[in-house]
Short mmCIF file of C-alpha atoms in Angstrom, two decimals:
data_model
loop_
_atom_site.label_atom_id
_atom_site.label_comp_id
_atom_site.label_asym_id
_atom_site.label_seq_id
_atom_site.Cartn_x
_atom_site.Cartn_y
_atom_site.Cartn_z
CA UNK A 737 78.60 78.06 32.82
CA UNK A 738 79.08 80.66 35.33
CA UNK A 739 77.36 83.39 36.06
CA UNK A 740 78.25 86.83 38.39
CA UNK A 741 75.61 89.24 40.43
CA UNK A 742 77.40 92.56 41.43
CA UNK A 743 75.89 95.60 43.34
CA UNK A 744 77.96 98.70 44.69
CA UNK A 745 76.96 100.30 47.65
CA UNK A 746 78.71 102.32 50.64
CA UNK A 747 80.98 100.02 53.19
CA UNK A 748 78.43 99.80 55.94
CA UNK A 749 75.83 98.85 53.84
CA UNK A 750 77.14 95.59 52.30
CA UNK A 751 78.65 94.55 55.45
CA UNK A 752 75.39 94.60 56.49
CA UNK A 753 74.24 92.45 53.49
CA UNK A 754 77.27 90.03 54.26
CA UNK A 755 76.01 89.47 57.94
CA UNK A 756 72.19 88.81 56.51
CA UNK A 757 73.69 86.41 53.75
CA UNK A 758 75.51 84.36 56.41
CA UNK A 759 72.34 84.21 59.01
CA UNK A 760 70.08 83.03 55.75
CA UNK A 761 69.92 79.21 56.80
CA UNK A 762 68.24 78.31 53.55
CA UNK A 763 70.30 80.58 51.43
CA UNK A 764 71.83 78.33 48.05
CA UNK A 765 75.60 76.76 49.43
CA UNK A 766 76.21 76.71 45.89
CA UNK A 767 76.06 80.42 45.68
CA UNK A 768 79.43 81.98 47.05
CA UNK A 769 79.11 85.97 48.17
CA UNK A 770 82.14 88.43 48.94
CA UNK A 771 82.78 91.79 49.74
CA UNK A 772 85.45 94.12 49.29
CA UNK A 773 86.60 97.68 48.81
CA UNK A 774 86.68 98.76 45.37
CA UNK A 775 90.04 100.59 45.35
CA UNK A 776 92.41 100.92 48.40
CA UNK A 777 91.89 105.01 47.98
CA UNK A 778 87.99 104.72 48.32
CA UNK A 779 87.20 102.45 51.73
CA UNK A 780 84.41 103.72 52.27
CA UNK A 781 83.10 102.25 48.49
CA UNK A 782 82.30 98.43 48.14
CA UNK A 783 81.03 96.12 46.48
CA UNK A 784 78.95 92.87 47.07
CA UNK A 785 79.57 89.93 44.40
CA UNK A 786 77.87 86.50 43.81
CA UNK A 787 78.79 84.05 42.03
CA UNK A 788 76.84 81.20 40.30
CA UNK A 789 77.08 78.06 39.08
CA UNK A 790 74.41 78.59 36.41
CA UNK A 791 72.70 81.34 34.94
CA UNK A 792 70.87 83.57 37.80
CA UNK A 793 67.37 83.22 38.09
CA UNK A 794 65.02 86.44 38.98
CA UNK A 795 63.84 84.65 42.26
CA UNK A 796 68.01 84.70 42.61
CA UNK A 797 68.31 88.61 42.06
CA UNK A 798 65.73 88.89 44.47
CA UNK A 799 67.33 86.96 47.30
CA UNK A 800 70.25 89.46 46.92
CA UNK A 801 68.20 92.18 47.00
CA UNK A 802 66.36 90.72 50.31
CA UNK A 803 69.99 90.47 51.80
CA UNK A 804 69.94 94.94 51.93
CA UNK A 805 66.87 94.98 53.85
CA UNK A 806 65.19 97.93 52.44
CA UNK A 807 66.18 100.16 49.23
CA UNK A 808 68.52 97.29 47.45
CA UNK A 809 71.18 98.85 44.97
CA UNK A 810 71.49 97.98 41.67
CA UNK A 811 72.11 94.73 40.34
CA UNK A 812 74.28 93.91 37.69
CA UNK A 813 74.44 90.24 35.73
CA UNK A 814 77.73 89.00 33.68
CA UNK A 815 78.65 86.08 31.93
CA UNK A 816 81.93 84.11 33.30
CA UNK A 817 84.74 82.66 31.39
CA UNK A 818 84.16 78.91 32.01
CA UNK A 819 86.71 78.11 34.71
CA UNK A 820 86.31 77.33 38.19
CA UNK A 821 84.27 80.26 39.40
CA UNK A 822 84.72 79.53 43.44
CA UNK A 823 88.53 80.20 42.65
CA UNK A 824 88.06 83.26 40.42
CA UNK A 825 85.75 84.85 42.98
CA UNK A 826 89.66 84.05 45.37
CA UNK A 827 91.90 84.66 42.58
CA UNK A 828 93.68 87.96 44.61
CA UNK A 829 94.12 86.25 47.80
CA UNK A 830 97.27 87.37 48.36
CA UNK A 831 99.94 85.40 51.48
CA UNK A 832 98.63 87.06 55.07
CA UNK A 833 101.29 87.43 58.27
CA UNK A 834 98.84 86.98 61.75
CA UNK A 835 100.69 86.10 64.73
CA UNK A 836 103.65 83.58 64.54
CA UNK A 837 101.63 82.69 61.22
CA UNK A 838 101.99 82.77 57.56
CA UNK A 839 98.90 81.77 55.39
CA UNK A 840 99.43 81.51 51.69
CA UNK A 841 97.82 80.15 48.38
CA UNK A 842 100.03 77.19 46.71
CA UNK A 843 100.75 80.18 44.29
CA UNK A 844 102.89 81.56 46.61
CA UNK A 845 106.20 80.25 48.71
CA UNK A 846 106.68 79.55 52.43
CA UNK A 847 108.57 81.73 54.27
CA UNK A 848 110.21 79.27 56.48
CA UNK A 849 111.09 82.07 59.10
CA UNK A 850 112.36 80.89 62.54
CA UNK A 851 109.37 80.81 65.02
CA UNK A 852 107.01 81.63 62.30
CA UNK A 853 104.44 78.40 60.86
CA UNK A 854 103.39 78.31 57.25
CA UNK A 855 100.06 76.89 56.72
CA UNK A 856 98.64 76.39 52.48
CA UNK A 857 95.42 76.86 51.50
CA UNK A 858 94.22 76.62 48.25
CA UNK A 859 92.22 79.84 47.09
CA UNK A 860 89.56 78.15 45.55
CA UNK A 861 87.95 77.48 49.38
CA UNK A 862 86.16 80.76 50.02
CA UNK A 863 85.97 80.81 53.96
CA UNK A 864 89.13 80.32 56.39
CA UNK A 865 91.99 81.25 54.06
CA UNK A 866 93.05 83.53 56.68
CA UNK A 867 92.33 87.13 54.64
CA UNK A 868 89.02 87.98 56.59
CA UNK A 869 89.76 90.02 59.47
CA UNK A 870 88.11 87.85 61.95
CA UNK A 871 90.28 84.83 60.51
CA UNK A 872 93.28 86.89 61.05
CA UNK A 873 92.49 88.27 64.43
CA UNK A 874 91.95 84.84 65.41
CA UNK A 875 95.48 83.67 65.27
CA UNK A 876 96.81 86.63 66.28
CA UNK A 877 94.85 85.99 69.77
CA UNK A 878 95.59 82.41 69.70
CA UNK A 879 99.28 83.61 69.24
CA UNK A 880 99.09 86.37 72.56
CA UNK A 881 97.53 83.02 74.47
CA UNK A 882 100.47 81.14 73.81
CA UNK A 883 102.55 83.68 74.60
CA UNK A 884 100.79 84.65 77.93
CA UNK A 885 101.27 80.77 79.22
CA UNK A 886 97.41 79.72 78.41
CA UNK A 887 98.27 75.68 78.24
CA UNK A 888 95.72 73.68 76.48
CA UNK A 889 94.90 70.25 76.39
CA UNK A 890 91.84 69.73 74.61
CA UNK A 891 90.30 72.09 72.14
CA UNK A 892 87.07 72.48 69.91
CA UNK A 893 86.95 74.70 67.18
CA UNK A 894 83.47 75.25 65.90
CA UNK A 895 82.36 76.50 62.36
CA UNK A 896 85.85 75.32 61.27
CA UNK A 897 85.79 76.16 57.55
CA UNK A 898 89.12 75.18 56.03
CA UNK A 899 90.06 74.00 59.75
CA UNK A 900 92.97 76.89 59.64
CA UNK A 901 92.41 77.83 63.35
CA UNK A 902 92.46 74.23 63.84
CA UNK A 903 95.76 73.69 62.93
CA UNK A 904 96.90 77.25 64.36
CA UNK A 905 95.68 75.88 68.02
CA UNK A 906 97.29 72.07 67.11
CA UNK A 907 100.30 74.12 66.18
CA UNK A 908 100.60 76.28 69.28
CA UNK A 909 99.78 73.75 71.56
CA UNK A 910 101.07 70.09 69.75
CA UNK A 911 100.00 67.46 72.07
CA UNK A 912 96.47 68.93 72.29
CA UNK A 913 93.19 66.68 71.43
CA UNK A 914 92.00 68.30 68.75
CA UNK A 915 88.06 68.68 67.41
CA UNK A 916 86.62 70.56 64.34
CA UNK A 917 82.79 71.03 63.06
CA UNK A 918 81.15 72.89 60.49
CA UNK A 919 77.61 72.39 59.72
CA UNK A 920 78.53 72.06 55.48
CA UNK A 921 79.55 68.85 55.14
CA UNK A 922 81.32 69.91 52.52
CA UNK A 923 83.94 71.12 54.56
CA UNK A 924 84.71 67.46 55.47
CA UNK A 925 87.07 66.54 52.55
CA UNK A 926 88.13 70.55 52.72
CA UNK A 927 89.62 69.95 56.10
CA UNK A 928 90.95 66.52 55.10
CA UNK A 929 92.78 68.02 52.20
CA UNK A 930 94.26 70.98 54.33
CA UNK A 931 95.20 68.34 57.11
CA UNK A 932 97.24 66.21 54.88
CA UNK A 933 98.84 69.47 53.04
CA UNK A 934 99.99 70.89 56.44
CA UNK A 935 100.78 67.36 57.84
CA UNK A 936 98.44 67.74 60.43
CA UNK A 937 97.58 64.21 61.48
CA UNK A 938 93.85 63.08 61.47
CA UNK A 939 92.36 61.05 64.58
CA UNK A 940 91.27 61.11 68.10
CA UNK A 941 94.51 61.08 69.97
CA UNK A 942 96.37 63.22 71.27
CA UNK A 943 98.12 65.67 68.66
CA UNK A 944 95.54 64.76 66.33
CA UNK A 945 92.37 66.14 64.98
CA UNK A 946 89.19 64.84 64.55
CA UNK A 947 86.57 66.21 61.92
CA UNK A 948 82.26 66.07 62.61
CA UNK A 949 79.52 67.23 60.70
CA UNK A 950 77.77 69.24 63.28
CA UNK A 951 75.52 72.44 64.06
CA UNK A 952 76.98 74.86 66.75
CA UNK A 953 77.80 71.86 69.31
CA UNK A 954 74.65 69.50 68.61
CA UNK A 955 76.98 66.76 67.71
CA UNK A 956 78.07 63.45 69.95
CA UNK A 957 81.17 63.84 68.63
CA UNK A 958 81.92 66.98 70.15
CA UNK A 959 79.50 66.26 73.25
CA UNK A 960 81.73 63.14 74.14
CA UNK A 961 84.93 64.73 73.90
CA UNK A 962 83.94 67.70 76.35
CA UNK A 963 84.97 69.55 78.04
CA UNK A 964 87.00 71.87 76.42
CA UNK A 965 89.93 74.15 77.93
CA UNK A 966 89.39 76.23 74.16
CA UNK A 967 86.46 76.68 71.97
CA UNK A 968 87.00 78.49 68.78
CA UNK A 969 83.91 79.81 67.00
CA UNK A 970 84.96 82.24 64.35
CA UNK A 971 81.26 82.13 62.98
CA UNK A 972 78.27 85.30 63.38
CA UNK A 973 77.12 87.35 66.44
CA UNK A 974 73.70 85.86 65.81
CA UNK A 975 74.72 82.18 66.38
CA UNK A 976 77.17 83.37 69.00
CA UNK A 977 74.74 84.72 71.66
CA UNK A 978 72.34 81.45 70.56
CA UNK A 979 74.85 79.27 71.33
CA UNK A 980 76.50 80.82 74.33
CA UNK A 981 75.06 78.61 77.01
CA UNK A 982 76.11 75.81 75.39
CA UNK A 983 79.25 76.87 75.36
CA UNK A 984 79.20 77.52 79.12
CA UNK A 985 78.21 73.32 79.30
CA UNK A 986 81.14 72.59 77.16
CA UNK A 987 84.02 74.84 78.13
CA UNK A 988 85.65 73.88 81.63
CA UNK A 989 85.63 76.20 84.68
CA UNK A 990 89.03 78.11 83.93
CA UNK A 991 88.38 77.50 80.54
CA UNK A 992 88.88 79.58 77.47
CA UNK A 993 86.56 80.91 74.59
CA UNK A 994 87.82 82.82 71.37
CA UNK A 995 85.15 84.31 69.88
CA UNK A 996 84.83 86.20 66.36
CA UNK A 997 82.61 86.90 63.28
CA UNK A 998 80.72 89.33 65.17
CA UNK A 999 81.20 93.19 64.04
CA UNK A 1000 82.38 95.83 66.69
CA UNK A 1001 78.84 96.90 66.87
CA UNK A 1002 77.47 93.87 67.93
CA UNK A 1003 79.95 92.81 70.26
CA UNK A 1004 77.70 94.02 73.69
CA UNK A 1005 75.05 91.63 72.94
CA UNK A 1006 77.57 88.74 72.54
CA UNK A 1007 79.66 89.50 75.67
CA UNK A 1008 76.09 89.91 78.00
CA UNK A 1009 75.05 86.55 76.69
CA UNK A 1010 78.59 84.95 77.21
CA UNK A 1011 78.97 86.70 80.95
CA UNK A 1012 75.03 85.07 81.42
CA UNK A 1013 76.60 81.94 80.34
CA UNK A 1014 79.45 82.35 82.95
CA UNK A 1015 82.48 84.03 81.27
CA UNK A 1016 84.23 87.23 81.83
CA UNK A 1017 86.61 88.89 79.29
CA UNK A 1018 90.41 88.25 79.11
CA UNK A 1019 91.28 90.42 76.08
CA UNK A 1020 89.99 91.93 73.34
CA UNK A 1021 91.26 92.97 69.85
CA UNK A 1022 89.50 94.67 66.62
CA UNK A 1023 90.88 94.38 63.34
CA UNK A 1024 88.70 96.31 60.90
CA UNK A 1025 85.12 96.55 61.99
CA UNK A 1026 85.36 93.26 63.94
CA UNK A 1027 86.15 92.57 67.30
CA UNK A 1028 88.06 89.35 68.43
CA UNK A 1029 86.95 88.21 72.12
CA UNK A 1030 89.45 86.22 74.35
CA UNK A 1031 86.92 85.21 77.28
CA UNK A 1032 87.78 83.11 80.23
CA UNK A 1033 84.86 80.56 81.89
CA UNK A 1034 84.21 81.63 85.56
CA UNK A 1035 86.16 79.33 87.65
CA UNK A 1036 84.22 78.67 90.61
CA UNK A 1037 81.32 77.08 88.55
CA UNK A 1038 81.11 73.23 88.51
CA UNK A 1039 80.39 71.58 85.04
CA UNK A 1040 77.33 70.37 84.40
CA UNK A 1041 78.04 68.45 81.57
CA UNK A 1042 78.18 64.50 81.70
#
C-alpha cells in the first residue's frame, strides 16, 4: 500500500523545503521527496511530493510541514495504485545529454554516438539518475576537465548515490583508482547493480572501483586510499562547508575538488570555507539555481595526511 503527500507552493519555496528535507539526518529513508515544476509554462509554480510506503501518519504530515519552516502550504493525501511507488515517483525520467554523456532509463535506447558514453540507470533509484541539475552539471565539468588536460589517477567520489559520477570520472580517466561512499547503505547493492550494467569493474585496482559505507570521509576505506587528485561530492552546502577541511587532508596539493548540491545562493559560504581549507576556484558553472564548483587545492601546501 502506498500512499502520496503533495503541497504546491511558489519555486523558491519548495526548493527551500528540498534543502531542509536533505539536511534532516533523522528524516524516514523510506520516505522519498521530489520537486518539480508543475507545467513547463508556469516555472515559477511547484510542487513538493512524498511518497510512502504505508499510509501517512499525522506526526508524518507534520514533518513535511516542519520542512517549510514557517506558514506550511497545504497538504494533500492520496491513495496509490499498488506498484512500486519509488519508480512511479521516477516514472518521467526522461534520457539526459551532459557532457560527452548520455544517461537513460532501460526504457529508453543508447545512442551509441562516437565520443559520446551511455550510462543506464534504472528509474526506480531516486538520486543520481543524472536529471537533477547538480547531477548534470557534474559531468558536464568532469567533461571540460578532461578536455582541459586535468589527468587523474586516483579519485573519491563522496555521497555517490547511484555511483553515476563514479563511472563518468572511471570513464574519462580509465586507469584511475576509483572510490565511492554514501552514508545509505542502501546504495551498496545500487552501485553494484549500476557497476555490472555499465561494465564498470568492481575492486581496488587500478580501473576499478571500490564501494564503502561511509559519512562525508569518516571511513578507513577512503582514509587509506588518500590522497585524492579528485573528490566528487555532489551532496548539500550544509555538509559541504562541514566537511571542507577534511577535504583539504584528503585532496593532494594540486589537487582537484568538484563540488555541487549547493544552490547559487549559498555558494559564498561554501567557497570561504573551501579557500580556509586551502583551495582556490578553477571554474564555475550554474545550471538552474545551482552552481557547480571546479576548485583546485593550493599547491604549495604539504599533506598532512598519513
Amino acid at each position: 500500500m502506498s500512499w502520496k503527500l503533495t503541497a504546491f507552493a511558489h519555486r523558491d519555496v519548495v526548493q527551500a523545503a528540498l534543502v531542509a528535507h536533505e539536511e534532516a539526518w533523522d528524516w524516514d529513508a523510506e520516505v522519498v521527496l521530489t520537486g518539480s515544476e508543475i507545467a513547463e509554462d508556469r516555472p515559477e509554480d511547484w510542487v513538493l511530493e512524498a511518497y510512502y510506503p504505508r499510509r501517512p501518519t499525522k506526526a508524518d504530515k507534520a514533518a513535511l510541514a516542519a520542512l517549510f519552516g514557517g506558514e506550511a502550504p497545504a497538504i494533500e493525501a492520496r491513495k496509490l495504485p499498488d506498484a512500486d511507488w519509488v519508480t512511479l515517483s521516477q516514472a518521467d525520467v526522461t534520457p539526459i545529454r551532459a557532457g560527452r554523456f548520455h544517461v537513460h532509463t532501460p526504457d529508453f535506447p543508447a545512442m551509441r554516438e562516437n565520443g559520446t558514453t551511455d550510462f543506464v540507470i534504472p528509474a526506480s533509484q531516486a538520486f543520481g539518475t543524472g536529471q537533477h541539475e547538480t547531477t548534470a552539471g557534474c559531468l558536464a565539468m568532469l567533461t571540460e576537465m578532461k578536455a582541459a588536460g586535468v589527468v587523474i589517477r586516483n579519485y573519491a567520489d563522496i555521497g555517490t548515490g547511484t555511483g553515476l559520477l563514479a563511472f563518468a570520472a572511471r570513464d574519462l580517466w580509465p586507469m584511475a583508482f576509483g572510490t565511492a561512499s554514501d552514508i545509505d547503505p542502501v546504495c551498496v547493492s545500487v552501485v553494484e547493480d549500476n557497476a555490472a550494467g555499465n561494465g564498470v569493474p568492481l575492486g581496488g585496482g587500478a580501473g576499478e572501483l571500490v564501494m564503502t559505507v561511509a559519512a562525508g570521509t569518516d571511513s578507513p576505506v577512503i582514509a587509506g586510499r588518500a590522497p585524492y587528485d579528485l573528490l566528487i561530492a555532489n551532496i548539500l552546502a550544509g555538509p559541504l562547508v562541514e566537511l571542507a577541511p577534511d577535504f583539504g587532508r584528503a585532496v593532494l596539493p594540486g589537487g582537484h575538488l568538484l563540488l555541487a548540491g549547493l544552490l547559487t545562493t549559498q555558494e559564498a559560504a561554501v567557497r570561504r570555507a573551501c579557500f580556509r581549507a586551502g583551495f582556490r576556484l578553477a571554474r564555475r558553472m550554474t545550471n538552474g539555481d545551482w552552481s557547480i564548483l571546479w576548485l583546485r587545492r593550493r599547491p604549495d601546501r604539504s599533506w598532512p595526511g598519513r
